[in-house]
XYZ file of C-alpha atoms in Angstrom:
401
model
C -40.026 -12.966 -46.696
C -39.257 -9.462 -45.398
C -40.432 -6.339 -47.195
C -39.050 -2.805 -47.310
C -41.580 -0.037 -47.902
C -40.199 3.231 -49.276
C -42.446 6.273 -49.005
C -40.781 8.642 -51.476
C -40.821 12.381 -50.973
C -42.866 13.873 -53.802
C -44.071 16.993 -51.997
C -47.814 17.246 -52.478
C -48.372 13.831 -53.994
C -47.768 10.118 -53.504
C -45.220 7.470 -54.504
C -44.556 4.193 -52.687
C -42.242 1.272 -53.494
C -42.627 -2.210 -52.002
C -39.454 -4.310 -52.216
C -39.695 -7.948 -51.084
C -36.612 -10.090 -50.522
C -35.375 -13.403 -49.154
C -34.104 -13.232 -45.572
C -31.302 -15.670 -46.474
C -30.023 -13.404 -49.223
C -30.856 -9.847 -48.262
C -29.154 -8.286 -51.262
C -31.450 -9.958 -53.788
C -35.074 -8.913 -54.138
C -37.833 -11.316 -55.088
C -40.686 -8.924 -55.978
C -41.271 -5.199 -56.458
C -44.465 -3.138 -56.598
C -44.755 0.586 -57.393
C -47.869 2.369 -56.170
C -48.469 5.783 -57.756
C -45.926 8.469 -58.563
C -47.117 12.043 -58.874
C -46.802 15.558 -57.475
C -48.500 18.921 -57.827
C -46.168 20.823 -55.483
C -42.547 19.611 -55.532
C -40.504 19.717 -52.338
C -36.732 19.797 -52.431
C -35.223 16.636 -50.926
C -33.294 16.957 -47.678
C -30.403 15.094 -49.310
C -30.328 15.829 -53.059
C -28.118 13.738 -55.306
C -24.595 14.958 -55.891
C -24.601 17.174 -58.971
C -28.274 18.163 -58.653
C -27.974 20.822 -55.952
C -28.634 23.633 -58.444
C -31.589 21.886 -60.106
C -35.173 23.055 -59.743
C -37.113 21.398 -56.899
C -39.030 19.035 -59.189
C -35.876 17.976 -61.047
C -34.039 17.323 -57.773
C -36.944 15.245 -56.527
C -37.365 13.208 -59.716
C -33.631 12.554 -60.037
C -33.548 11.146 -56.508
C -36.582 8.897 -57.080
C -35.164 7.554 -60.364
C -31.778 6.786 -58.817
C -33.255 5.009 -55.797
C -35.763 3.091 -57.900
C -32.958 1.891 -60.189
C -30.930 0.820 -57.148
C -33.745 -1.378 -55.850
C -34.864 -2.828 -59.168
C -31.379 -3.762 -60.318
C -31.047 -5.990 -57.228
C -34.083 -8.102 -58.065
C -33.728 -11.778 -58.943
C -35.209 -10.682 -62.276
C -33.490 -7.308 -62.597
C -35.541 -4.301 -63.639
C -38.877 -6.150 -63.575
C -41.793 -4.613 -61.686
C -44.276 -7.260 -60.613
C -47.018 -4.679 -60.419
C -47.680 -1.015 -61.121
C -50.755 0.277 -59.280
C -52.242 3.637 -60.243
C -54.765 4.188 -57.475
C -56.979 6.889 -59.015
C -56.911 9.671 -61.629
C -55.642 12.643 -59.617
C -52.468 14.001 -61.159
C -50.598 14.172 -57.861
C -50.674 10.370 -57.958
C -49.581 9.729 -61.550
C -47.995 12.678 -63.361
C -44.406 11.643 -62.545
C -44.772 8.085 -63.846
C -43.715 9.123 -67.329
C -40.513 10.586 -65.881
C -39.552 7.538 -63.783
C -40.667 4.732 -66.125
C -39.291 6.086 -69.402
C -35.685 6.662 -70.396
C -34.234 9.973 -71.505
C -33.603 8.641 -75.015
C -35.170 10.306 -78.035
C -37.793 9.009 -78.350
C -38.201 7.889 -74.692
C -38.388 4.135 -74.128
C -39.555 1.918 -71.294
C -36.846 1.347 -68.654
C -38.460 -1.608 -66.862
C -40.541 -4.648 -67.721
C -43.891 -4.477 -65.912
C -45.775 -7.723 -65.328
C -49.173 -6.251 -64.458
C -50.731 -2.799 -64.378
C -53.802 -2.072 -62.244
C -55.744 1.185 -62.270
C -59.006 2.677 -61.057
C -61.818 4.525 -62.909
C -61.696 5.145 -66.674
C -58.512 5.529 -68.769
C -59.776 8.840 -70.174
C -59.744 10.258 -66.647
C -55.939 10.118 -66.714
C -55.532 12.677 -69.497
C -55.265 15.523 -67.012
C -53.671 18.708 -68.340
C -53.442 17.163 -71.800
C -51.099 14.337 -70.782
C -51.556 11.064 -72.615
C -48.821 8.764 -71.252
C -51.130 6.690 -69.068
C -53.852 6.628 -71.716
C -51.245 5.179 -74.085
C -49.994 2.739 -71.468
C -53.519 1.498 -70.694
C -54.742 1.264 -74.305
C -51.610 0.666 -76.392
C -49.595 -1.243 -73.813
C -48.265 -3.739 -76.388
C -46.715 -0.893 -78.391
C -44.576 0.365 -75.497
C -41.120 -1.175 -75.173
C -37.484 -0.666 -74.336
C -34.117 -1.184 -76.025
C -33.408 -4.475 -74.208
C -36.811 -6.068 -74.564
C -38.562 -4.200 -71.740
C -42.332 -4.463 -72.129
C -45.727 -4.549 -70.469
C -46.326 -8.283 -70.121
C -50.106 -8.324 -69.645
C -52.995 -6.069 -70.609
C -53.537 -3.344 -67.974
C -56.604 -4.060 -65.886
C -59.195 -1.708 -64.482
C -59.979 -2.664 -60.882
C -63.421 -2.194 -59.413
C -64.192 -3.954 -56.143
C -62.809 -7.410 -55.370
C -65.278 -9.727 -53.660
C -62.535 -10.557 -51.155
C -58.976 -9.251 -50.640
C -56.921 -10.574 -53.525
C -53.140 -11.285 -53.365
C -51.211 -9.556 -56.134
C -47.886 -11.410 -56.063
C -47.220 -14.943 -57.261
C -44.734 -17.372 -55.748
C -44.677 -16.040 -52.175
C -46.359 -19.121 -50.657
C -48.990 -19.238 -47.934
C -46.525 -18.089 -45.283
C -44.824 -15.384 -47.322
C -45.491 -11.670 -47.231
C -47.797 -10.343 -49.932
C -49.725 -7.274 -50.998
C -53.503 -7.437 -51.298
C -56.099 -5.374 -53.127
C -58.761 -4.400 -50.569
C -61.009 -1.980 -52.410
C -61.554 0.165 -55.437
C -64.398 2.052 -57.044
C -67.331 2.860 -54.783
C -70.815 3.773 -55.894
C -73.115 6.484 -54.561
C -73.791 6.354 -50.830
C -77.172 8.077 -51.050
C -79.743 9.194 -53.651
C -78.182 12.637 -53.934
C -74.895 11.071 -55.030
C -76.263 9.261 -58.084
C -75.863 12.172 -60.490
C -72.336 12.765 -59.238
C -71.325 9.250 -60.258
C -73.278 9.161 -63.506
C -72.565 12.561 -65.029
C -70.305 14.542 -62.702
C -66.630 15.341 -63.318
C -64.153 12.708 -62.245
C -62.828 15.075 -59.546
C -66.098 14.540 -57.676
C -65.517 10.795 -57.304
C -61.779 10.224 -57.769
C -60.769 10.137 -54.099
C -63.592 7.803 -53.072
C -62.565 5.564 -55.972
C -58.999 5.096 -54.698
C -57.544 1.607 -54.827
C -56.723 0.648 -51.235
C -53.996 -1.965 -50.745
C -52.528 -3.788 -47.761
C -49.198 -5.507 -47.066
C -49.400 -8.600 -44.889
C -46.114 -9.805 -43.433
C -44.859 -13.197 -42.331
C -46.629 -14.968 -39.428
C -44.864 -14.943 -36.071
C -44.865 -17.810 -33.561
C -48.516 -17.064 -32.721
C -49.439 -16.890 -36.428
C -49.998 -13.141 -36.225
C -48.761 -10.862 -38.994
C -47.791 -7.228 -39.339
C -49.927 -5.146 -41.691
C -49.494 -1.938 -43.638
C -52.650 -0.243 -44.908
C -52.005 2.014 -47.924
C -55.012 4.295 -48.302
C -54.117 6.472 -51.346
C -56.723 9.290 -51.304
C -59.457 7.167 -49.726
C -61.939 9.124 -47.618
C -64.127 8.285 -44.636
C -66.686 6.682 -46.986
C -64.052 4.119 -47.993
C -63.127 3.579 -44.369
C -66.740 2.776 -43.467
C -66.929 0.388 -46.401
C -63.751 -1.429 -45.377
C -64.958 -1.813 -41.796
C -68.075 -3.469 -43.164
C -66.574 -5.707 -45.840
C -62.933 -6.347 -44.907
C -63.276 -6.099 -41.134
C -60.653 -8.568 -39.927
C -58.220 -7.604 -42.677
C -58.106 -4.057 -41.299
C -57.635 -5.032 -37.663
C -54.290 -5.533 -35.979
C -52.741 -8.939 -35.464
C -49.174 -7.922 -34.729
C -48.046 -4.345 -35.488
C -50.218 -2.296 -37.831
C -48.984 0.685 -39.839
C -51.325 3.118 -41.557
C -50.497 5.309 -44.558
C -53.297 7.779 -43.918
C -55.598 8.793 -46.742
C -55.723 11.985 -48.775
C -52.425 13.386 -47.479
C -53.757 13.956 -43.962
C -56.874 15.826 -45.047
C -59.920 16.221 -42.804
C -61.820 14.110 -45.363
C -59.979 10.954 -44.263
C -58.739 9.009 -41.226
C -61.849 9.485 -39.121
C -61.896 8.648 -35.434
C -63.843 5.457 -36.105
C -61.122 4.299 -38.507
C -58.423 4.923 -35.890
C -60.504 2.987 -33.342
C -60.868 0.090 -35.773
C -57.264 -0.150 -36.989
C -55.399 0.973 -33.802
C -52.213 1.758 -35.750
C -48.739 1.759 -34.184
C -47.547 4.468 -36.542
C -48.971 6.819 -39.165
C -47.279 7.746 -42.436
C -48.351 10.769 -44.459
C -47.171 12.170 -47.777
C -47.779 15.901 -47.916
C -46.365 19.257 -48.961
C -46.718 22.989 -48.248
C -49.483 23.540 -50.771
C -52.576 25.612 -49.987
C -55.439 24.480 -52.214
C -57.384 27.202 -54.027
C -56.048 29.845 -51.665
C -57.402 27.890 -48.726
C -55.499 25.517 -46.437
C -53.030 22.712 -46.946
C -54.064 19.086 -46.384
C -52.332 18.832 -42.985
C -53.817 21.520 -40.765
C -53.417 22.223 -37.094
C -57.149 21.891 -36.455
C -57.323 18.435 -38.035
C -53.938 16.881 -37.217
C -52.789 18.337 -33.889
C -56.192 19.109 -32.386
C -58.249 16.129 -33.596
C -56.367 13.209 -35.185
C -53.276 12.984 -32.945
C -55.146 13.425 -29.613
C -57.681 10.761 -30.571
C -54.907 8.434 -31.703
C -53.089 8.962 -28.412
C -56.218 7.757 -26.698
C -56.299 4.620 -28.828
C -52.634 3.660 -28.464
C -52.275 3.625 -24.637
C -55.440 1.546 -24.244
C -53.701 -1.257 -26.116
C -50.245 -0.648 -24.589
C -48.797 -0.341 -28.066
C -45.014 -0.032 -28.312
C -43.256 3.106 -29.447
C -41.573 2.328 -32.766
C -37.810 2.018 -32.698
C -36.378 4.278 -35.352
C -32.940 4.800 -36.863
C -32.986 8.543 -37.385
C -31.711 11.752 -35.745
C -33.793 12.982 -32.787
C -34.822 16.340 -34.267
C -37.722 15.200 -36.425
C -41.498 15.563 -36.416
C -44.247 16.630 -38.781
C -45.478 19.870 -40.330
C -48.980 21.343 -40.195
C -50.469 24.615 -41.336
C -51.665 26.874 -38.532
C -55.289 27.554 -39.514
C -56.343 28.971 -36.145
C -56.785 32.479 -37.552
C -57.890 31.756 -41.086
C -56.660 30.022 -44.183
C -53.270 31.633 -44.756
C -51.476 30.747 -41.557
C -47.818 29.687 -41.443
C -46.565 26.124 -41.606
C -45.315 24.868 -38.241
C -42.974 21.997 -37.362
C -44.247 19.824 -34.477
C -41.609 17.635 -32.745
C -42.470 13.923 -32.573
C -40.043 13.222 -29.710
C -39.651 14.497 -26.150
C -36.447 16.188 -24.842
C -34.994 12.724 -24.152
C -35.532 11.683 -27.800
C -38.303 9.269 -26.866
C -40.925 8.986 -29.596
C -44.174 10.558 -28.398
C -46.178 10.746 -31.616
C -44.923 8.324 -34.310
C -46.417 10.300 -37.186
C -43.956 9.925 -40.047
C -44.441 12.805 -42.468
C -42.540 13.482 -45.664
C -42.122 16.949 -44.107
C -40.212 15.586 -41.108
C -37.505 18.179 -40.507
C -37.597 21.825 -39.388
C -37.462 24.625 -41.925
C -33.894 25.236 -43.083
C -34.029 29.021 -43.492
C -37.271 30.309 -41.985
C -38.874 31.112 -45.362
C -41.384 29.374 -47.621
C -38.484 27.923 -49.630
C -36.838 26.366 -46.586
C -38.948 23.243 -46.263
C -37.370 19.924 -47.256
C -38.796 16.469 -47.909
C -37.569 13.064 -46.780
C -38.087 9.446 -47.849
C -39.350 7.266 -45.007
C -38.354 3.586 -44.968
C -40.321 0.903 -43.114
C -38.581 -2.482 -42.912
C -40.785 -5.402 -41.830
C -39.804 -8.884 -40.634
C -36.098 -8.541 -41.415
C -34.625 -9.900 -38.176
C -37.646 -12.142 -37.571
C -41.402 -12.063 -38.233
C -42.843 -9.161 -36.257
C -39.654 -7.076 -36.213
C -39.442 -3.631 -37.791
C -37.126 -0.693 -38.374
C -38.022 2.853 -39.440
C -35.768 5.597 -40.717
C -35.678 8.494 -43.149
C -33.166 9.543 -45.780
């Protein structure tokens, strides 16, 4: 069973769709999972929908996500049914767009899709950021939410802590089918000084380290090896150390391994030890041109181009990993903030290919294309697509739209 992973452009935020389908009938999906949908700094899409060109950045972005999500879900064997909605942790850049994409524009708004299961981390009250109450209602009054054609939440939403072993989330895929697994959730204090932070501190102090980490495992190839995609949400190096200790083999490569790096490329995540352990073929990052608190953005030159990418280059050649084959124009790369002279440096586009269009650094950022006009408003976002096991187990394609 192949799977298409869509990393939506949401600017500074996260939103990922997993769409599973039968290789014999590629136009019909078998399962769909939505992981997060939020943004705190919208980024205009590179290719906005026709008729939305004059919309505000957020409205352009949301309209594109809604249209693409509808396109995938209408092609399911059970149309417009999400097998699982995963809300990884209570930071608004991971959930504040869910109300826009899951509810209709009717008055009052109604549920557009049936959702079989809802999984979330930490406490429902933590999701009432900026006075919003949609997720609180969804978690607590799930049986009162519905749609005009019988859309509903089929099972009580479930708070996830820490599974004793990686747990498959989809039913009916069989032992040899692709699936998505829950690897980890809420962590406790690492040392004595952390106890108060977990017991009485604000949720912002523990939200990232409480991220629900998931993994896609593809079909086995002739050697019984599978491709993997690790989806880290805002997990930090503490989570990475935990996963190395408790889910060791699950986080190691068998066939190709793809890593959606944690916390939008921040220095708090994707440590060198994690790169050594996972040895990823390609890195995906969802980010935007947002400087936090007047400081730097999540993807900085000092962390990405001077630390993470050089270390990763050292890992990849040791294992003679292949360069991903991608279906996309040659002029693409990733964007970092130049923090060499302080916190307010410009954003810079770094090419990911050499002059012959060979991929040198397969880091697939939502900010993949050069600035369109040389100003702060000229950055555009793209949706990356990762297609696994379509031609055969172990095959892949990557492109952006």
